[in-house]
Amino acid sequence: MNATLNAPQAPVADAAALAPVIEFKGVGQVFTSSDGSRVEALHDVNLSLRRHEFVSLIGPSGCGKSTLLRLVGGLLKPTSGAVSIFGMPVTEPRDEIGFAFQKPTLLPWLDVLDNITFPMRHKYGRIDDGDKARAQSLLETVGLRDFARKRIGELSGGMQQRAAIARALLHDPDILLMDEPFSALDALTRDEMSFELLRIWSERPKTVVFVTHSIQEALLLSDRIVVMSARPGRVAEIIDVPLARPRNLATLSDPVFTHLANDIRVKVFTRKPE
Ligand code: ADP
Ligand code: MG
């Protein structure tokens, strides 16, 4: 007998919510370096992200984490396989994506506020008072309220990174790609920013792909953690994070948190290239 006959019918809206927002199918990426040598950065990556899911990518340096983000962002075309967003192949950068790069790519001749509003001004030719108010409020969120009119060169590396995060959030994107966004921050600011990001994500849900080297950060933030193997990068394991939300400081001392952190540490450090 067909088991699906007895399954409860999911409403159509739920079906849409369950459809993947981002999908990698058999994705491979080979780079040809300037000296002509070939580097296989990704090999047969298969991964689906659901709507409003928070997923972290973790794995050794050079395993293709940034490459995966660039593929979703439309900054790179896969050598093999397909990357799609909302069921459509990615062919170019799209408006519904916010990207916070590993190094803040800010314009040194503009002040902080103008940097944050630059992509919108570039796209629409102008910005309105609402955009400016949102930019100001985001600056507050990332702790830069008093720096709106400062030049980029007057900010520390960590402050620049926070400005870049505010810029990625300004147009309230459906998809947020973050490449080690907190790595330049000190430990305290890092925790604070993690909780801020969780607050923003719960107030304005979005699908987030977050690259990090920190197992703690991945656990604190994510619904799922994708552990990648060394080059060529592949999905080695996907770990569900069963910690309740909202997460807060108490989450860090939850026994489940500690247990999972140890478990993942073993997986990341003992994983040999296959
Ligand atoms: P990760 O972010 O996990 O540290 P990357 O995605 O940056 O790794 O890089 C994966 C591999 O691909 C590395 O070996 C890197 O040197 C190589 N690579 C990345 N981009 C390029 C490029 N544009 N040209 C040549 N090699 C590249
Ligand atoms: Mg990287």
PDB file of C-alpha atoms and ligand atoms in Angstrom:
ATOM      1  CA  MET A   1       0.000   0.000   0.000  1.00  0.00           C
ATOM      2  CA  ASN A   2       1.196   3.487  -0.765  1.00  0.00           C
ATOM      3  CA  ALA A   3       2.226   5.035   2.572  1.00  0.00           C
ATOM      4  CA  THR A   4       1.732   8.563   1.256  1.00  0.00           C
ATOM      5  CA  LEU A   5      -2.042   7.925   1.092  1.00  0.00           C
ATOM      6  CA  ASN A   6      -2.131   8.039   4.868  1.00  0.00           C
ATOM      7  CA  ALA A   7       0.178  11.028   5.221  1.00  0.00           C
ATOM      8  CA  PRO A   8      -1.469  14.270   6.366  1.00  0.00           C
ATOM      9  CA  GLN A   9      -1.873  16.708   3.500  1.00  0.00           C
ATOM     10  CA  ALA A  10       0.463  19.685   3.808  1.00  0.00           C
ATOM     11  CA  PRO A  11      -1.197  23.011   2.939  1.00  0.00           C
ATOM     12  CA  VAL A  12       0.192  24.568  -0.248  1.00  0.00           C
ATOM     13  CA  ALA A  13       1.757  27.445   1.705  1.00  0.00           C
ATOM     14  CA  ASP A  14       3.761  24.944   3.768  1.00  0.00           C
ATOM     15  CA  ALA A  15       4.939  23.212   0.610  1.00  0.00           C
ATOM     16  CA  ALA A  16       6.281  26.543  -0.685  1.00  0.00           C
ATOM     17  CA  ALA A  17       7.963  27.170   2.649  1.00  0.00           C
ATOM     18  CA  LEU A  18       9.677  23.779   2.427  1.00  0.00           C
ATOM     19  CA  ALA A  19      10.964  24.272  -1.140  1.00  0.00           C
ATOM     20  CA  PRO A  20      14.710  24.972  -1.137  1.00  0.00           C
ATOM     21  CA  VAL A  21      15.727  28.617  -1.276  1.00  0.00           C
ATOM     22  CA  ILE A  22      19.307  27.788  -2.220  1.00  0.00           C
ATOM     23  CA  GLU A  23      20.277  24.543  -3.882  1.00  0.00           C
ATOM     24  CA  PHE A  24      23.640  23.091  -4.924  1.00  0.00           C
ATOM     25  CA  LYS A  25      23.404  20.086  -7.225  1.00  0.00           C
ATOM     26  CA  GLY A  26      26.599  18.207  -8.052  1.00  0.00           C
ATOM     27  CA  VAL A  27      28.585  21.437  -7.872  1.00  0.00           C
ATOM     28  CA  GLY A  28      32.263  21.321  -8.807  1.00  0.00           C
ATOM     29  CA  GLN A  29      34.654  24.218  -9.101  1.00  0.00           C
ATOM     30  CA  VAL A  30      38.069  24.059 -10.720  1.00  0.00           C
ATOM     31  CA  PHE A  31      40.293  27.141 -10.806  1.00  0.00           C
ATOM     32  CA  THR A  32      43.209  27.665 -13.130  1.00  0.00           C
ATOM     33  CA  SER A  33      45.865  29.628 -11.258  1.00  0.00           C
ATOM     34  CA  SER A  34      48.066  32.326 -12.798  1.00  0.00           C
ATOM     35  CA  ASP A  35      50.908  29.772 -13.171  1.00  0.00           C
ATOM     36  CA  GLY A  36      48.580  27.513 -15.183  1.00  0.00           C
ATOM     37  CA  SER A  37      48.094  24.889 -12.445  1.00  0.00           C
ATOM     38  CA  ARG A  38      44.589  23.631 -11.744  1.00  0.00           C
ATOM     39  CA  VAL A  39      42.991  23.648  -8.300  1.00  0.00           C
ATOM     40  CA  GLU A  40      39.899  21.589  -7.639  1.00  0.00           C
ATOM     41  CA  ALA A  41      38.228  23.747  -4.987  1.00  0.00           C
ATOM     42  CA  LEU A  42      34.863  21.951  -4.791  1.00  0.00           C
ATOM     43  CA  HIS A  43      33.830  18.443  -5.740  1.00  0.00           C
ATOM     44  CA  ASP A  44      30.258  17.205  -6.121  1.00  0.00           C
ATOM     45  CA  VAL A  45      28.652  19.481  -3.542  1.00  0.00           C
ATOM     46  CA  ASN A  46      24.983  18.762  -2.890  1.00  0.00           C
ATOM     47  CA  LEU A  47      23.142  20.926  -0.409  1.00  0.00           C
ATOM     48  CA  SER A  48      19.688  22.445   0.002  1.00  0.00           C
ATOM     49  CA  LEU A  49      18.791  25.348   2.240  1.00  0.00           C
ATOM     50  CA  ARG A  50      15.234  25.907   3.355  1.00  0.00           C
ATOM     51  CA  ARG A  51      13.482  29.232   3.667  1.00  0.00           C
ATOM     52  CA  HIS A  52      14.665  31.315   6.621  1.00  0.00           C
ATOM     53  CA  GLU A  53      17.136  28.695   7.681  1.00  0.00           C
ATOM     54  CA  PHE A  54      20.415  29.713   9.342  1.00  0.00           C
ATOM     55  CA  VAL A  55      23.195  27.461   8.072  1.00  0.00           C
ATOM     56  CA  SER A  56      26.890  27.676   8.935  1.00  0.00           C
ATOM     57  CA  LEU A  57      29.738  26.325   6.835  1.00  0.00           C
ATOM     58  CA  ILE A  58      32.753  25.152   8.758  1.00  0.00           C
ATOM     59  CA  GLY A  59      35.917  23.415   7.574  1.00  0.00           C
ATOM     60  CA  PRO A  60      39.655  23.781   7.064  1.00  0.00           C
ATOM     61  CA  SER A  61      41.093  26.810   5.332  1.00  0.00           C
ATOM     62  CA  GLY A  62      41.019  26.417   1.550  1.00  0.00           C
ATOM     63  CA  CYS A  63      38.137  23.904   1.501  1.00  0.00           C
ATOM     64  CA  GLY A  64      35.999  26.172  -0.676  1.00  0.00           C
ATOM     65  CA  LYS A  65      33.726  27.948   1.805  1.00  0.00           C
ATOM     66  CA  SER A  66      34.188  31.383   0.234  1.00  0.00           C
ATOM     67  CA  THR A  67      33.847  29.805  -3.203  1.00  0.00           C
ATOM     68  CA  LEU A  68      30.446  28.380  -2.220  1.00  0.00           C
ATOM     69  CA  LEU A  69      29.263  31.836  -1.113  1.00  0.00           C
ATOM     70  CA  ARG A  70      30.531  33.447  -4.318  1.00  0.00           C
ATOM     71  CA  LEU A  71      28.605  30.862  -6.329  1.00  0.00           C
ATOM     72  CA  VAL A  72      25.364  31.707  -4.517  1.00  0.00           C
ATOM     73  CA  GLY A  73      26.128  35.413  -4.860  1.00  0.00           C
ATOM     74  CA  GLY A  74      26.441  35.075  -8.640  1.00  0.00           C
ATOM     75  CA  LEU A  75      30.063  36.251  -8.562  1.00  0.00           C
ATOM     76  CA  LEU A  76      31.263  32.942 -10.002  1.00  0.00           C
ATOM     77  CA  LYS A  77      29.838  30.247 -12.298  1.00  0.00           C
ATOM     78  CA  PRO A  78      30.336  26.607 -11.287  1.00  0.00           C
ATOM     79  CA  THR A  79      32.577  24.512 -13.540  1.00  0.00           C
ATOM     80  CA  SER A  80      30.103  21.655 -13.164  1.00  0.00           C
ATOM     81  CA  GLY A  81      26.684  21.123 -11.634  1.00  0.00           C
ATOM     82  CA  ALA A  82      24.175  23.837 -10.844  1.00  0.00           C
ATOM     83  CA  VAL A  83      23.449  26.430  -8.169  1.00  0.00           C
ATOM     84  CA  SER A  84      19.906  27.750  -7.963  1.00  0.00           C
ATOM     85  CA  ILE A  85      18.010  30.259  -5.894  1.00  0.00           C
ATOM     86  CA  PHE A  86      14.228  29.887  -5.555  1.00  0.00           C
ATOM     87  CA  GLY A  87      14.498  27.180  -8.251  1.00  0.00           C
ATOM     88  CA  MET A  88      16.204  29.460 -10.807  1.00  0.00           C
ATOM     89  CA  PRO A  89      19.827  29.001 -11.874  1.00  0.00           C
ATOM     90  CA  VAL A  90      22.119  31.727 -10.557  1.00  0.00           C
ATOM     91  CA  THR A  91      23.519  33.706 -13.489  1.00  0.00           C
ATOM     92  CA  GLU A  92      24.423  37.056 -11.949  1.00  0.00           C
ATOM     93  CA  PRO A  93      24.325  38.953  -8.631  1.00  0.00           C
ATOM     94  CA  ARG A  94      20.755  39.502  -7.442  1.00  0.00           C
ATOM     95  CA  ASP A  95      19.031  42.181  -5.417  1.00  0.00           C
ATOM     96  CA  GLU A  96      17.570  39.823  -2.827  1.00  0.00           C
ATOM     97  CA  ILE A  97      21.052  38.884  -1.632  1.00  0.00           C
ATOM     98  CA  GLY A  98      23.121  40.732   0.967  1.00  0.00           C
ATOM     99  CA  PHE A  99      26.820  39.879   1.055  1.00  0.00           C
ATOM    100  CA  ALA A 100      29.219  40.586   3.917  1.00  0.00           C
ATOM    101  CA  PHE A 101      32.681  39.668   2.659  1.00  0.00           C
ATOM    102  CA  GLN A 102      35.598  38.358   4.686  1.00  0.00           C
ATOM    103  CA  LYS A 103      37.390  41.700   4.246  1.00  0.00           C
ATOM    104  CA  PRO A 104      35.215  44.804   4.456  1.00  0.00           C
ATOM    105  CA  THR A 105      35.119  46.293   0.960  1.00  0.00           C
ATOM    106  CA  LEU A 106      34.337  49.896   1.868  1.00  0.00           C
ATOM    107  CA  LEU A 107      35.122  53.020  -0.147  1.00  0.00           C
ATOM    108  CA  PRO A 108      37.755  55.079   1.697  1.00  0.00           C
ATOM    109  CA  TRP A 109      36.699  58.432   0.188  1.00  0.00           C
ATOM    110  CA  LEU A 110      33.146  58.155   1.549  1.00  0.00           C
ATOM    111  CA  ASP A 111      32.003  58.435   5.151  1.00  0.00           C
ATOM    112  CA  VAL A 112      30.366  55.535   6.992  1.00  0.00           C
ATOM    113  CA  LEU A 113      26.746  56.498   6.256  1.00  0.00           C
ATOM    114  CA  ASP A 114      27.443  57.077   2.560  1.00  0.00           C
ATOM    115  CA  ASN A 115      29.219  53.716   2.368  1.00  0.00           C
ATOM    116  CA  ILE A 116      26.223  51.941   3.855  1.00  0.00           C
ATOM    117  CA  THR A 117      23.783  53.584   1.467  1.00  0.00           C
ATOM    118  CA  PHE A 118      26.145  53.368  -1.543  1.00  0.00           C
ATOM    119  CA  PRO A 119      24.701  50.188  -3.142  1.00  0.00           C
ATOM    120  CA  MET A 120      21.157  51.610  -3.006  1.00  0.00           C
ATOM    121  CA  ARG A 121      22.271  54.984  -4.322  1.00  0.00           C
ATOM    122  CA  HIS A 122      24.203  53.237  -7.080  1.00  0.00           C
ATOM    123  CA  LYS A 123      21.156  51.186  -8.063  1.00  0.00           C
ATOM    124  CA  TYR A 124      18.379  53.770  -7.779  1.00  0.00           C
ATOM    125  CA  GLY A 125      20.361  56.961  -8.405  1.00  0.00           C
ATOM    126  CA  ARG A 126      19.163  58.392  -5.074  1.00  0.00           C
ATOM    127  CA  ILE A 127      18.078  57.352  -1.608  1.00  0.00           C
ATOM    128  CA  ASP A 128      15.127  58.656   0.381  1.00  0.00           C
ATOM    129  CA  ASP A 129      14.768  59.715   4.009  1.00  0.00           C
ATOM    130  CA  GLY A 130      13.471  56.245   4.907  1.00  0.00           C
ATOM    131  CA  ASP A 131      16.703  54.657   3.628  1.00  0.00           C
ATOM    132  CA  LYS A 132      18.738  57.177   5.605  1.00  0.00           C
ATOM    133  CA  ALA A 133      16.738  56.506   8.779  1.00  0.00           C
ATOM    134  CA  ARG A 134      17.194  52.745   8.335  1.00  0.00           C
ATOM    135  CA  ALA A 135      20.927  53.208   7.759  1.00  0.00           C
ATOM    136  CA  GLN A 136      21.153  55.285  10.941  1.00  0.00           C
ATOM    137  CA  SER A 137      19.230  52.677  12.917  1.00  0.00           C
ATOM    138  CA  LEU A 138      21.467  49.882  11.574  1.00  0.00           C
ATOM    139  CA  LEU A 139      24.525  51.895  12.576  1.00  0.00           C
ATOM    140  CA  GLU A 140      23.092  51.966  16.067  1.00  0.00           C
ATOM    141  CA  THR A 141      22.528  48.212  15.959  1.00  0.00           C
ATOM    142  CA  VAL A 142      26.163  47.563  15.050  1.00  0.00           C
ATOM    143  CA  GLY A 143      27.446  50.060  17.634  1.00  0.00           C
ATOM    144  CA  LEU A 144      28.518  52.821  15.234  1.00  0.00           C
ATOM    145  CA  ARG A 145      25.907  55.455  16.005  1.00  0.00           C
ATOM    146  CA  ASP A 146      28.442  58.226  16.543  1.00  0.00           C
ATOM    147  CA  PHE A 147      30.547  57.325  13.513  1.00  0.00           C
ATOM    148  CA  ALA A 148      28.085  58.030  10.682  1.00  0.00           C
ATOM    149  CA  ARG A 149      30.074  60.983   9.385  1.00  0.00           C
ATOM    150  CA  LYS A 150      33.554  59.553   9.969  1.00  0.00           C
ATOM    151  CA  ARG A 151      35.763  58.477   7.081  1.00  0.00           C
ATOM    152  CA  ILE A 152      36.501  54.752   6.758  1.00  0.00           C
ATOM    153  CA  GLY A 153      40.197  55.332   7.549  1.00  0.00           C
ATOM    154  CA  GLU A 154      39.189  56.634  10.995  1.00  0.00           C
ATOM    155  CA  LEU A 155      37.607  53.293  11.945  1.00  0.00           C
ATOM    156  CA  SER A 156      39.334  50.205  13.352  1.00  0.00           C
ATOM    157  CA  GLY A 157      39.237  46.963  11.357  1.00  0.00           C
ATOM    158  CA  GLY A 158      36.432  45.614  13.547  1.00  0.00           C
ATOM    159  CA  MET A 159      34.382  48.795  13.152  1.00  0.00           C
ATOM    160  CA  GLN A 160      34.815  48.629   9.375  1.00  0.00           C
ATOM    161  CA  GLN A 161      33.553  45.062   9.407  1.00  0.00           C
ATOM    162  CA  ARG A 162      30.491  46.136  11.401  1.00  0.00           C
ATOM    163  CA  ALA A 163      29.839  48.919   8.877  1.00  0.00           C
ATOM    164  CA  ALA A 164      30.032  46.328   6.078  1.00  0.00           C
ATOM    165  CA  ILE A 165      27.469  44.165   7.913  1.00  0.00           C
ATOM    166  CA  ALA A 166      25.133  47.156   8.223  1.00  0.00           C
ATOM    167  CA  ARG A 167      25.536  47.755   4.481  1.00  0.00           C
ATOM    168  CA  ALA A 168      24.627  44.129   3.697  1.00  0.00           C
ATOM    169  CA  LEU A 169      21.463  44.458   5.809  1.00  0.00           C
ATOM    170  CA  LEU A 170      20.229  47.831   4.535  1.00  0.00           C
ATOM    171  CA  HIS A 171      17.925  46.544   1.804  1.00  0.00           C
ATOM    172  CA  ASP A 172      16.618  43.812   4.125  1.00  0.00           C
ATOM    173  CA  PRO A 173      17.684  40.975   1.792  1.00  0.00           C
ATOM    174  CA  ASP A 174      15.900  37.592   1.708  1.00  0.00           C
ATOM    175  CA  ILE A 175      19.259  35.877   1.598  1.00  0.00           C
ATOM    176  CA  LEU A 176      22.273  36.917   3.623  1.00  0.00           C
ATOM    177  CA  LEU A 177      25.727  35.551   2.798  1.00  0.00           C
ATOM    178  CA  MET A 178      28.341  36.166   5.481  1.00  0.00           C
ATOM    179  CA  ASP A 179      31.974  35.185   5.067  1.00  0.00           C
ATOM    180  CA  GLU A 180      33.670  35.066   8.482  1.00  0.00           C
ATOM    181  CA  PRO A 181      32.096  38.434   9.246  1.00  0.00           C
ATOM    182  CA  PHE A 182      33.177  38.539  12.885  1.00  0.00           C
ATOM    183  CA  SER A 183      36.757  37.299  12.507  1.00  0.00           C
ATOM    184  CA  ALA A 184      38.260  40.789  12.901  1.00  0.00           C
ATOM    185  CA  LEU A 185      36.292  41.492  16.097  1.00  0.00           C
ATOM    186  CA  ASP A 186      37.455  40.954  19.666  1.00  0.00           C
ATOM    187  CA  ALA A 187      35.781  38.107  21.558  1.00  0.00           C
ATOM    188  CA  LEU A 188      33.311  40.277  23.494  1.00  0.00           C
ATOM    189  CA  THR A 189      32.168  42.282  20.482  1.00  0.00           C
ATOM    190  CA  ARG A 190      31.918  39.027  18.600  1.00  0.00           C
ATOM    191  CA  ASP A 191      29.458  37.539  21.085  1.00  0.00           C
ATOM    192  CA  GLU A 192      27.511  40.783  21.141  1.00  0.00           C
ATOM    193  CA  MET A 193      27.320  40.865  17.342  1.00  0.00           C
ATOM    194  CA  SER A 194      26.197  37.220  17.257  1.00  0.00           C
ATOM    195  CA  PHE A 195      23.245  38.028  19.502  1.00  0.00           C
ATOM    196  CA  GLU A 196      22.482  41.160  17.446  1.00  0.00           C
ATOM    197  CA  LEU A 197      22.503  39.081  14.275  1.00  0.00           C
ATOM    198  CA  LEU A 198      20.131  36.573  15.885  1.00  0.00           C
ATOM    199  CA  ARG A 199      17.821  39.411  16.913  1.00  0.00           C
ATOM    200  CA  ILE A 200      17.797  40.891  13.388  1.00  0.00           C
ATOM    201  CA  TRP A 201      17.272  37.435  11.880  1.00  0.00           C
ATOM    202  CA  SER A 202      14.316  36.656  14.170  1.00  0.00           C
ATOM    203  CA  GLU A 203      12.698  40.068  13.590  1.00  0.00           C
ATOM    204  CA  ARG A 204      13.241  40.040   9.809  1.00  0.00           C
ATOM    205  CA  PRO A 205      13.656  36.366   8.914  1.00  0.00           C
ATOM    206  CA  LYS A 206      16.048  35.553   6.105  1.00  0.00           C
ATOM    207  CA  THR A 207      17.966  32.580   4.795  1.00  0.00           C
ATOM    208  CA  VAL A 208      21.525  32.935   6.064  1.00  0.00           C
ATOM    209  CA  VAL A 209      24.699  31.169   4.933  1.00  0.00           C
ATOM    210  CA  PHE A 210      27.387  31.945   7.478  1.00  0.00           C
ATOM    211  CA  VAL A 211      31.027  30.930   7.105  1.00  0.00           C
ATOM    212  CA  THR A 212      32.997  30.690  10.332  1.00  0.00           C
ATOM    213  CA  HIS A 213      36.036  29.065  11.894  1.00  0.00           C
ATOM    214  CA  SER A 214      34.372  29.127  15.280  1.00  0.00           C
ATOM    215  CA  ILE A 215      32.466  26.024  16.334  1.00  0.00           C
ATOM    216  CA  GLN A 216      30.881  27.995  19.199  1.00  0.00           C
ATOM    217  CA  GLU A 217      29.674  30.708  16.867  1.00  0.00           C
ATOM    218  CA  ALA A 218      28.266  28.142  14.428  1.00  0.00           C
ATOM    219  CA  LEU A 219      26.418  26.378  17.259  1.00  0.00           C
ATOM    220  CA  LEU A 220      25.065  29.541  18.800  1.00  0.00           C
ATOM    221  CA  LEU A 221      23.671  30.832  15.515  1.00  0.00           C
ATOM    222  CA  SER A 222      22.716  27.920  13.304  1.00  0.00           C
ATOM    223  CA  ASP A 223      19.849  25.577  12.597  1.00  0.00           C
ATOM    224  CA  ARG A 224      22.289  23.324  10.768  1.00  0.00           C
ATOM    225  CA  ILE A 225      26.073  23.166  10.485  1.00  0.00           C
ATOM    226  CA  VAL A 226      27.691  21.917   7.292  1.00  0.00           C
ATOM    227  CA  VAL A 227      31.104  20.394   7.987  1.00  0.00           C
ATOM    228  CA  MET A 228      33.272  20.469   4.875  1.00  0.00           C
ATOM    229  CA  SER A 229      36.264  18.272   4.095  1.00  0.00           C
ATOM    230  CA  ALA A 230      39.680  19.535   3.003  1.00  0.00           C
ATOM    231  CA  ARG A 231      40.344  20.287  -0.658  1.00  0.00           C
ATOM    232  CA  PRO A 232      38.628  19.433  -2.847  1.00  0.00           C
ATOM    233  CA  GLY A 233      35.825  20.716  -0.646  1.00  0.00           C
ATOM    234  CA  ARG A 234      32.847  18.428  -0.181  1.00  0.00           C
ATOM    235  CA  VAL A 235      30.006  18.244   2.276  1.00  0.00           C
ATOM    236  CA  ALA A 236      31.369  15.810   4.843  1.00  0.00           C
ATOM    237  CA  GLU A 237      28.510  15.990   7.309  1.00  0.00           C
ATOM    238  CA  ILE A 238      25.451  18.044   8.138  1.00  0.00           C
ATOM    239  CA  ILE A 239      24.670  18.503  11.816  1.00  0.00           C
ATOM    240  CA  ASP A 240      21.277  19.577  13.139  1.00  0.00           C
ATOM    241  CA  VAL A 241      21.506  21.956  16.084  1.00  0.00           C
ATOM    242  CA  PRO A 242      18.690  21.045  18.485  1.00  0.00           C
ATOM    243  CA  LEU A 243      19.201  24.034  20.834  1.00  0.00           C
ATOM    244  CA  ALA A 244      16.010  25.969  21.626  1.00  0.00           C
ATOM    245  CA  ARG A 245      15.514  29.529  20.406  1.00  0.00           C
ATOM    246  CA  PRO A 246      15.742  32.312  21.291  1.00  0.00           C
ATOM    247  CA  ARG A 247      19.351  31.615  22.166  1.00  0.00           C
ATOM    248  CA  ASN A 248      21.148  33.760  24.686  1.00  0.00           C
ATOM    249  CA  LEU A 249      24.114  33.714  27.065  1.00  0.00           C
ATOM    250  CA  ALA A 250      22.602  30.758  28.935  1.00  0.00           C
ATOM    251  CA  THR A 251      22.736  28.743  25.693  1.00  0.00           C
ATOM    252  CA  LEU A 252      26.537  28.819  25.881  1.00  0.00           C
ATOM    253  CA  SER A 253      26.501  26.834  29.130  1.00  0.00           C
ATOM    254  CA  ASP A 254      23.745  24.407  28.098  1.00  0.00           C
ATOM    255  CA  PRO A 255      25.152  20.836  28.396  1.00  0.00           C
ATOM    256  CA  VAL A 256      23.825  20.066  24.902  1.00  0.00           C
ATOM    257  CA  PHE A 257      25.894  22.990  23.594  1.00  0.00           C
ATOM    258  CA  THR A 258      29.082  21.742  25.256  1.00  0.00           C
ATOM    259  CA  HIS A 259      28.488  18.183  24.123  1.00  0.00           C
ATOM    260  CA  LEU A 260      27.842  19.225  20.510  1.00  0.00           C
ATOM    261  CA  ALA A 261      30.868  21.548  20.483  1.00  0.00           C
ATOM    262  CA  ASN A 262      33.148  18.647  21.467  1.00  0.00           C
ATOM    263  CA  ASP A 263      31.499  16.371  18.963  1.00  0.00           C
ATOM    264  CA  ILE A 264      31.986  18.837  16.101  1.00  0.00           C
ATOM    265  CA  ARG A 265      35.565  19.622  17.159  1.00  0.00           C
ATOM    266  CA  VAL A 266      36.437  15.940  16.790  1.00  0.00           C
ATOM    267  CA  LYS A 267      34.731  15.819  13.389  1.00  0.00           C
ATOM    268  CA  VAL A 268      36.466  18.931  12.065  1.00  0.00           C
ATOM    269  CA  PHE A 269      39.933  18.083  13.344  1.00  0.00           C
ATOM    270  CA  THR A 270      40.088  14.353  12.731  1.00  0.00           C
ATOM    271  CA  ARG A 271      38.563  14.468   9.284  1.00  0.00           C
ATOM    272  CA  LYS A 272      41.132  13.395   6.725  1.00  0.00           C
ATOM    273  CA  PRO A 273      40.840  14.131   3.020  1.00  0.00           C
ATOM    274  CA  GLU A 274      39.184  11.127   1.335  1.00  0.00           C
TER     275      GLU A 274
HETATM  276  P1  ADP B   1      38.062  28.858   2.069  1.00  0.00           P
HETATM  277  O1  ADP B   1      37.160  30.046   2.007  1.00  0.00           O
HETATM  278  O2  ADP B   1      37.390  27.609   2.568  1.00  0.00           O
HETATM  279  O3  ADP B   1      39.318  29.128   2.837  1.00  0.00           O
HETATM  280  P2  ADP B   1      38.292  29.332  -0.798  1.00  0.00           P
HETATM  281  O4  ADP B   1      36.936  29.109  -1.305  1.00  0.00           O
HETATM  282  O5  ADP B   1      38.745  30.742  -0.651  1.00  0.00           O
HETATM  283  O6  ADP B   1      38.508  28.511   0.559  1.00  0.00           O
HETATM  284  O7  ADP B   1      39.337  28.639  -1.778  1.00  0.00           O
HETATM  285  C1  ADP B   1      39.275  27.245  -2.101  1.00  0.00           C
HETATM  286  C2  ADP B   1      40.494  26.899  -2.967  1.00  0.00           C
HETATM  287  O8  ADP B   1      40.349  27.513  -4.243  1.00  0.00           O
HETATM  288  C3  ADP B   1      41.818  27.395  -2.424  1.00  0.00           C
HETATM  289  O9  ADP B   1      42.800  26.438  -2.711  1.00  0.00           O
HETATM  290  C4  ADP B   1      42.072  28.668  -3.182  1.00  0.00           C
HETATM  291  O10 ADP B   1      43.442  28.914  -3.302  1.00  0.00           O
HETATM  292  C5  ADP B   1      41.454  28.357  -4.521  1.00  0.00           C
HETATM  293  N1  ADP B   1      40.921  29.566  -5.186  1.00  0.00           N
HETATM  294  C6  ADP B   1      39.896  30.341  -4.756  1.00  0.00           C
HETATM  295  N2  ADP B   1      39.649  31.333  -5.628  1.00  0.00           N
HETATM  296  C7  ADP B   1      40.553  31.194  -6.633  1.00  0.00           C
HETATM  297  C8  ADP B   1      40.821  31.914  -7.854  1.00  0.00           C
HETATM  298  N3  ADP B   1      40.084  32.965  -8.196  1.00  0.00           N
HETATM  299  N4  ADP B   1      41.835  31.471  -8.641  1.00  0.00           N
HETATM  300  C9  ADP B   1      42.561  30.388  -8.295  1.00  0.00           C
HETATM  301  N5  ADP B   1      42.362  29.659  -7.179  1.00  0.00           N
HETATM  302  C10 ADP B   1      41.382  30.051  -6.353  1.00  0.00           C
HETATM  303 MG    MG B   2      37.342  31.950   2.872  1.00  0.00          MG
END
